[in-house]
Short mmCIF file of N, CA and C in Angstrom, two decimals:
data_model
loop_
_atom_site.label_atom_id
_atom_site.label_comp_id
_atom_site.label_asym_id
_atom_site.label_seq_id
_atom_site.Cartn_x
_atom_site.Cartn_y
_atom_site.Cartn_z
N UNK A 1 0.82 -1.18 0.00
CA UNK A 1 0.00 0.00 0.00
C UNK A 1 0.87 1.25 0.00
N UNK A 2 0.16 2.39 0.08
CA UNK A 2 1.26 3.41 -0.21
C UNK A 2 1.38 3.83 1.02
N UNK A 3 3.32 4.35 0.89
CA UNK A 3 3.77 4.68 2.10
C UNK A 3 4.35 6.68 1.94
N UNK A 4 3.61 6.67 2.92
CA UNK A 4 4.00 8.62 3.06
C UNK A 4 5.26 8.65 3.98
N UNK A 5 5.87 9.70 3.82
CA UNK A 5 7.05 10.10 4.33
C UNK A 5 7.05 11.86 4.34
N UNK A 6 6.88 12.28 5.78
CA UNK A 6 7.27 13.58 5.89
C UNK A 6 8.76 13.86 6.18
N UNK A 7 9.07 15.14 5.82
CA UNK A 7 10.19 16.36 5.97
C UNK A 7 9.51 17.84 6.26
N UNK A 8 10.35 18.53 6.47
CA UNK A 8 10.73 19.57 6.65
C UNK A 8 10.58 20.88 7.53
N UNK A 9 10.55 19.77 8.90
CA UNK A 9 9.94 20.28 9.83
C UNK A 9 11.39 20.65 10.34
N UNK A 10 11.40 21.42 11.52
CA UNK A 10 12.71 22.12 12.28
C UNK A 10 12.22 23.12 13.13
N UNK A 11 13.49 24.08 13.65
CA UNK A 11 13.58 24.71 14.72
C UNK A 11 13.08 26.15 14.24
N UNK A 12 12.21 26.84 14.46
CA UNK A 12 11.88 28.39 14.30
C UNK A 12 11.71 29.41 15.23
N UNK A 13 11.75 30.41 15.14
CA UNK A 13 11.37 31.37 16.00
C UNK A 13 9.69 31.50 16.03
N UNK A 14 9.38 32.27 17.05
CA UNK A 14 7.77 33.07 17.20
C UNK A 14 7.81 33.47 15.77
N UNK A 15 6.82 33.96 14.90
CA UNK A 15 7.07 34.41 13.78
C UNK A 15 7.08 33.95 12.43
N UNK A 16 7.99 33.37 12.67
CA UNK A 16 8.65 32.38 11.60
C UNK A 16 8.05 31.46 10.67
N UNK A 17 8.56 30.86 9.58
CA UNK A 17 7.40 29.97 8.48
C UNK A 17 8.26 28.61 8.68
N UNK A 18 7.88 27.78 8.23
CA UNK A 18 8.03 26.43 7.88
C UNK A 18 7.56 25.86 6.88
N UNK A 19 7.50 25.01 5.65
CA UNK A 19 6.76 24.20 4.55
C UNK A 19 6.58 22.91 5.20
N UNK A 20 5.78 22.15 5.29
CA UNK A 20 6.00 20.66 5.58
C UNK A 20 5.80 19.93 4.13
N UNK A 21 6.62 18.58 3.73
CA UNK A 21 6.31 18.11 2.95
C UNK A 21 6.05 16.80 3.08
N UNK A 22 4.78 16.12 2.19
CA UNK A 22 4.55 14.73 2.64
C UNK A 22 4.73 14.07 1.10
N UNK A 23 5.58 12.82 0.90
CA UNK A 23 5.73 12.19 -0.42
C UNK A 23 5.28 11.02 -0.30
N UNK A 24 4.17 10.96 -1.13
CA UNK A 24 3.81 9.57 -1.49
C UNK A 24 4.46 8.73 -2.46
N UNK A 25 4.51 7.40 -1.79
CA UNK A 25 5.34 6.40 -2.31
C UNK A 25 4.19 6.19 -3.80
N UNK A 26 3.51 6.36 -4.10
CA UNK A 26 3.14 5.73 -5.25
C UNK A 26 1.73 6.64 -5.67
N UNK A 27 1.11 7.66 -7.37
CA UNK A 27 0.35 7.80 -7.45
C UNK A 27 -0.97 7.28 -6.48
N UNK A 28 -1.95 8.24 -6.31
CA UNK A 28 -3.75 7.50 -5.71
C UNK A 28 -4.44 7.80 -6.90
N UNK A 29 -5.16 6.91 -7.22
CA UNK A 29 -5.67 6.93 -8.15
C UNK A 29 -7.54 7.23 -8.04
N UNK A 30 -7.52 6.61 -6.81
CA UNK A 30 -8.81 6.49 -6.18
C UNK A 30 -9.05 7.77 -5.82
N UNK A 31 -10.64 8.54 -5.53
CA UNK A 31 -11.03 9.89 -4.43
C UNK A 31 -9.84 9.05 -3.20
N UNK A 32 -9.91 10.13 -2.50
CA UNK A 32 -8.90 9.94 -1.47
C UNK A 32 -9.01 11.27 -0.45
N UNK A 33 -8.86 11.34 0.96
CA UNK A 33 -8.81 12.25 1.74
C UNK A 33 -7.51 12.94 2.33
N UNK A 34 -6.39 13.44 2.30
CA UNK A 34 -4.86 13.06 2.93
C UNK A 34 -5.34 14.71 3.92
N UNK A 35 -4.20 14.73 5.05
CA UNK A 35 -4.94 15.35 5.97
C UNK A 35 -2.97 15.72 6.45
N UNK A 36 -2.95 16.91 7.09
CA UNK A 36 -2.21 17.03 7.90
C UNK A 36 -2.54 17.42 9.57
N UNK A 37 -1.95 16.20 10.63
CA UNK A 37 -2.48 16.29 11.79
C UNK A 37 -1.07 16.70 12.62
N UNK A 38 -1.22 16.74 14.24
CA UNK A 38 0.10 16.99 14.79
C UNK A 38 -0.25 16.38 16.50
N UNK A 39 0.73 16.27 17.20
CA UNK A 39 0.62 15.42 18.63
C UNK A 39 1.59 16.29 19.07
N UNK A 40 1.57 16.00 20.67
CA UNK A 40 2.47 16.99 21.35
C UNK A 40 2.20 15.91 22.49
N UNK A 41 3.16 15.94 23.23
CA UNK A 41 3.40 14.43 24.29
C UNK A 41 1.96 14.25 25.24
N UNK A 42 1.76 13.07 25.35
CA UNK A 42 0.50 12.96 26.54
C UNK A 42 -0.66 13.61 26.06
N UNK A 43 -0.77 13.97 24.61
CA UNK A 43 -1.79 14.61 23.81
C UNK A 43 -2.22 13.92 22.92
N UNK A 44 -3.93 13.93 22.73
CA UNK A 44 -4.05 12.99 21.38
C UNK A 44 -4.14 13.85 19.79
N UNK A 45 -3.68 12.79 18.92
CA UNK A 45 -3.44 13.73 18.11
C UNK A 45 -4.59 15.02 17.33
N UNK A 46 -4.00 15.81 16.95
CA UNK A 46 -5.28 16.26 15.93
C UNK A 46 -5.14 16.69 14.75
N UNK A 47 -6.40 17.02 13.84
CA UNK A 47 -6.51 17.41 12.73
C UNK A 47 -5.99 18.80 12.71
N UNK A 48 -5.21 19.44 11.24
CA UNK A 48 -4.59 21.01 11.09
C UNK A 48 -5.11 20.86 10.00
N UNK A 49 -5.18 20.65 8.88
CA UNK A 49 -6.10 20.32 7.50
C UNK A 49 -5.94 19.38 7.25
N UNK A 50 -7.11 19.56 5.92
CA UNK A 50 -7.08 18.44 4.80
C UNK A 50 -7.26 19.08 3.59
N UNK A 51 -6.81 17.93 2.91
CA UNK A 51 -7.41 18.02 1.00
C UNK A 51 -7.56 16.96 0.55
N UNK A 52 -9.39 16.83 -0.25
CA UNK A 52 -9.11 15.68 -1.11
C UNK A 52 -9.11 15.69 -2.30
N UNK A 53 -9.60 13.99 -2.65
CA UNK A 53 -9.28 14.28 -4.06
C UNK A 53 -10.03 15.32 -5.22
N UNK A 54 -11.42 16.28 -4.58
CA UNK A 54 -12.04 16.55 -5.16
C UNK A 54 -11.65 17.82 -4.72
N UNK A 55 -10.84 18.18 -4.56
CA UNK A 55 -10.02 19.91 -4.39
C UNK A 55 -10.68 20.33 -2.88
N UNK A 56 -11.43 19.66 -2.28
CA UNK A 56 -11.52 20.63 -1.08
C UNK A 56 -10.97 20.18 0.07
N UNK A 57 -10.86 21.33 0.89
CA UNK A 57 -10.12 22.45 1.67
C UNK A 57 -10.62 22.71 3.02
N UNK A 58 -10.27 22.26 4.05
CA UNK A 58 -10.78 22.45 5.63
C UNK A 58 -9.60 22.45 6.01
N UNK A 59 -9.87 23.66 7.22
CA UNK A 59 -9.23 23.87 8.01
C UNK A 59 -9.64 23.59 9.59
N UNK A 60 -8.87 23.32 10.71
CA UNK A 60 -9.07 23.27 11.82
C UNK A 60 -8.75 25.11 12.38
N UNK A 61 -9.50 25.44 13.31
CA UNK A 61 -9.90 26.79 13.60
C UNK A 61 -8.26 27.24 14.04
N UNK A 62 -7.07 26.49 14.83
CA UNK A 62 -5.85 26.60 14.67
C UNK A 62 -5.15 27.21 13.92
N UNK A 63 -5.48 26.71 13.08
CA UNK A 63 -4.70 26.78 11.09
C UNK A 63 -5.13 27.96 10.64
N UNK A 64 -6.54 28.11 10.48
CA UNK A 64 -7.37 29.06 9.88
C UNK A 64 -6.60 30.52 9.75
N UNK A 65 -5.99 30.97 8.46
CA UNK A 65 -5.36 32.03 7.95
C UNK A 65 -3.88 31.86 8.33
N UNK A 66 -3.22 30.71 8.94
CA UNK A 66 -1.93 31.11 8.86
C UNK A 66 -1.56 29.97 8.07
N UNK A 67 -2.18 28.94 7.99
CA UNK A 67 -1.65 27.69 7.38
C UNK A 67 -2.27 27.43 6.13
N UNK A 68 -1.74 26.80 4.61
CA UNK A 68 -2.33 26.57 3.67
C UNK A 68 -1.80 25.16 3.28
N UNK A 69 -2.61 24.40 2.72
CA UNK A 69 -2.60 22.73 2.59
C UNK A 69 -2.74 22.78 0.92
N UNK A 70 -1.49 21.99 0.66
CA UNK A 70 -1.97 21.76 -1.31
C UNK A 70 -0.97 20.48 -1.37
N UNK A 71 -1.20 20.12 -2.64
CA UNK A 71 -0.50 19.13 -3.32
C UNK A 71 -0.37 19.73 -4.73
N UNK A 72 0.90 18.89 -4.83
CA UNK A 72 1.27 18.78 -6.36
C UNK A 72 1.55 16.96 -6.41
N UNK A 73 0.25 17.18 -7.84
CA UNK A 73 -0.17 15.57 -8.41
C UNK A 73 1.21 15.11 -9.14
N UNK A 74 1.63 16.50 -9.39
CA UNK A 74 2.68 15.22 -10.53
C UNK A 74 3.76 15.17 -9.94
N UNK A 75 4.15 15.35 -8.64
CA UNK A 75 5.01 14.92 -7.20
C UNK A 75 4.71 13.67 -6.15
N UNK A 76 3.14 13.97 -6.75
CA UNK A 76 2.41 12.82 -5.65
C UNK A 76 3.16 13.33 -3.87
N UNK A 77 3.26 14.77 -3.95
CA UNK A 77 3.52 14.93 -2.54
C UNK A 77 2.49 16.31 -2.14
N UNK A 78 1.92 16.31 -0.44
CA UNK A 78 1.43 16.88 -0.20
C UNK A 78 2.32 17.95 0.78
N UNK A 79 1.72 19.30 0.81
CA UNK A 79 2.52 20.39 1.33
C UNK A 79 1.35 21.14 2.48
N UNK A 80 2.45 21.27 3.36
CA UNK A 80 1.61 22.42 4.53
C UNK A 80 2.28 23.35 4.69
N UNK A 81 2.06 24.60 4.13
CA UNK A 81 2.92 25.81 4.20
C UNK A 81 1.90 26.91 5.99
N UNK A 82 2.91 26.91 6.69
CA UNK A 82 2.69 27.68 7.82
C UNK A 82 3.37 28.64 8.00
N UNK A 83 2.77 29.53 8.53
CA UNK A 83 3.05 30.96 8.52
C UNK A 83 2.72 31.53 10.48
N UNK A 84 3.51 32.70 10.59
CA UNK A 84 3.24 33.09 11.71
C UNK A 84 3.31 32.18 12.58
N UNK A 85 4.49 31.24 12.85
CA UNK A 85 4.38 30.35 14.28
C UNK A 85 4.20 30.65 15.45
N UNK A 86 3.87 30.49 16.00
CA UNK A 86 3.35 30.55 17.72
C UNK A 86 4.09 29.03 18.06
N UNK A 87 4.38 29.61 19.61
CA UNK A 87 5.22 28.29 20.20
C UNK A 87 4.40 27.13 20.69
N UNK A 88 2.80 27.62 20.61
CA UNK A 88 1.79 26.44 20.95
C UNK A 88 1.56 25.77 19.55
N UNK A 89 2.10 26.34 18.31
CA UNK A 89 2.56 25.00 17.32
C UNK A 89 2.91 24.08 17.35
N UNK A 90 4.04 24.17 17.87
CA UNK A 90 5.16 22.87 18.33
C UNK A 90 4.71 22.00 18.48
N UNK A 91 5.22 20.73 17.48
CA UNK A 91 4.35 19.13 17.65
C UNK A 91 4.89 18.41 16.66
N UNK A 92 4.91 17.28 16.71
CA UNK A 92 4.97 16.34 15.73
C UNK A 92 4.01 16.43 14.86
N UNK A 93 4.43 16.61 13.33
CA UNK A 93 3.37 17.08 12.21
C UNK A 93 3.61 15.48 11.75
N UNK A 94 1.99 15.15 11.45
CA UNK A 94 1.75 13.81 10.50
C UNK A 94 0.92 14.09 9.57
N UNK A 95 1.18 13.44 8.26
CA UNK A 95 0.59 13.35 7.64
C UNK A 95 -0.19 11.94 7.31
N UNK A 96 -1.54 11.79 6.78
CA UNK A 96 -2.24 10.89 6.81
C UNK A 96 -2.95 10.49 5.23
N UNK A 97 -3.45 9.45 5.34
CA UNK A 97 -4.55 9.29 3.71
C UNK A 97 -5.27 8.13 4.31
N UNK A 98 -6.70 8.49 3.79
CA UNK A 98 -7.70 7.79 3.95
C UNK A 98 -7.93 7.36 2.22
N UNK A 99 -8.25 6.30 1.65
CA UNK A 99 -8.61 6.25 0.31
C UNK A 99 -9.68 5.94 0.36
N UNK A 100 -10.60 5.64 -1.26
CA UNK A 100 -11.93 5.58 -1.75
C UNK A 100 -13.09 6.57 -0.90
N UNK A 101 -12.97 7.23 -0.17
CA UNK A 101 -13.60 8.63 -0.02
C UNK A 101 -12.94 10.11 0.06
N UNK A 102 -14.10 10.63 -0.33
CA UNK A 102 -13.60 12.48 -0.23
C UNK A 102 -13.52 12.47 1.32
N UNK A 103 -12.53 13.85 2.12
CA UNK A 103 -13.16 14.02 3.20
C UNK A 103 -14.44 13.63 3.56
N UNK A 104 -14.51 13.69 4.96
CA UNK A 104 -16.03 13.99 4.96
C UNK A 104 -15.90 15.01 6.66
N UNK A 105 -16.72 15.73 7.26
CA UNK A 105 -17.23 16.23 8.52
C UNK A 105 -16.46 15.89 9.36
N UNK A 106 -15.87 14.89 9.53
CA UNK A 106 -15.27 14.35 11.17
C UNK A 106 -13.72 13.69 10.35
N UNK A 107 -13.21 14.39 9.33
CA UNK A 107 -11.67 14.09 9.22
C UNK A 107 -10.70 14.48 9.90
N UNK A 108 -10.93 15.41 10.97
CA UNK A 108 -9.83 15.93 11.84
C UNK A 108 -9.91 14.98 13.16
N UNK A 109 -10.77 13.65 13.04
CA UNK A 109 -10.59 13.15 14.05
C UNK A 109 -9.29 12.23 14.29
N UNK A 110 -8.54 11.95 15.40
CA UNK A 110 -7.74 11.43 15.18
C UNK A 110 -7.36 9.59 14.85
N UNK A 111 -8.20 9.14 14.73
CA UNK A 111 -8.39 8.33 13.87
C UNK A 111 -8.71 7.81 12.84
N UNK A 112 -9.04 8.77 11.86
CA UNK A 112 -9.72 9.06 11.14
C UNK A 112 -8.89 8.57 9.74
N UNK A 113 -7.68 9.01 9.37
CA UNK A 113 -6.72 8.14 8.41
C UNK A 113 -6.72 6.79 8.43
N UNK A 114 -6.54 6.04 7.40
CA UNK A 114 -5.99 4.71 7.62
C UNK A 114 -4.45 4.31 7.12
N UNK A 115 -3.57 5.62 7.00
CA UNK A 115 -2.46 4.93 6.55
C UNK A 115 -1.51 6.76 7.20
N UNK A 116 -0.42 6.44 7.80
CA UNK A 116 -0.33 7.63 7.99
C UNK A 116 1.26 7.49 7.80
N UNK A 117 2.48 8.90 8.18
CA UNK A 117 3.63 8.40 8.04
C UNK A 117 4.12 8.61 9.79
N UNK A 118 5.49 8.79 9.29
CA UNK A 118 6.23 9.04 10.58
C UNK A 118 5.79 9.99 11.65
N UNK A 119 6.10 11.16 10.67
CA UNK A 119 6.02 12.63 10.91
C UNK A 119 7.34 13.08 11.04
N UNK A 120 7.28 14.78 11.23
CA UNK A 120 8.18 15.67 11.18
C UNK A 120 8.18 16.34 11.99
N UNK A 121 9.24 16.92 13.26
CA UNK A 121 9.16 17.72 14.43
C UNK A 121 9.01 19.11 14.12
N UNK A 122 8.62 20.06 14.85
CA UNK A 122 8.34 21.23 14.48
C UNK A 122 8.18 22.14 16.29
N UNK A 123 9.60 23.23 15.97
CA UNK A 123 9.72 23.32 17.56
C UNK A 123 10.00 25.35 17.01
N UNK A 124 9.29 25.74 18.07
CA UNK A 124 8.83 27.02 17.74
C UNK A 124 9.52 27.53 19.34
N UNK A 125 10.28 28.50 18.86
CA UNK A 125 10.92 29.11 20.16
C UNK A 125 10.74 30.45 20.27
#
């Protein structure tokens, strides 16, 4: 099945931007939901966006105007560009994919993926 792999998470100031990138091991061919979530220790995880395969676009109220979620298809990798960090950012960023459905209402739950990757640290000072 396909395997995601994030980067490009690191150390920032208050302020500061970050890109996250997620690469999928292999075209989806199917509707599909992929989501970027994040954990912070003794915390369960949560939803920061999504996109599916049918172009739309949710945000978690967090995210809302500093963070933007896209993909490029002919990379087969998904991107979370963040803006304005705050140090209550800080978390392990994952990325996730659910296949054969669009989002739906309750994708920021944290179980909600069925295939997810590592993740990428993201530490805001």
């Amino acid at each position: 099945h396909v395997q995601l792999v994030e980067s490009g998470g690191g150390s920032v100031q208050a302020g500061g931007s970050l890109t996250l990138s997620c690469k999928m091991s292999s075209h989806i061919y199917v509707a599909h939901c992929m989501g970027w979530f994040r954990q912070i220790p003794e915390k369960e995880r949560e939803g920061v966006a999504s996109l599916d395969s049918g172009g739309n676009v949710r945000y978690t109220q967090s995210a809302q105007g500093r963070f933007t979620i896209s993909k490029d298809t002919t990379q087969d990798t998904l991107y979370l560009q963040m803006k304005n960090l705050r140090p209550e950012d800080a978390a392990l960023y994952y990325c996730g994919l659910k296949s054969f459905t669009r989002c739906t209402a309750d994708w920021s739950r944290p179980d909600y993926m069925r295939i997810w990757g590592r993740g990428t640290q993201v530490t805001v000072s």
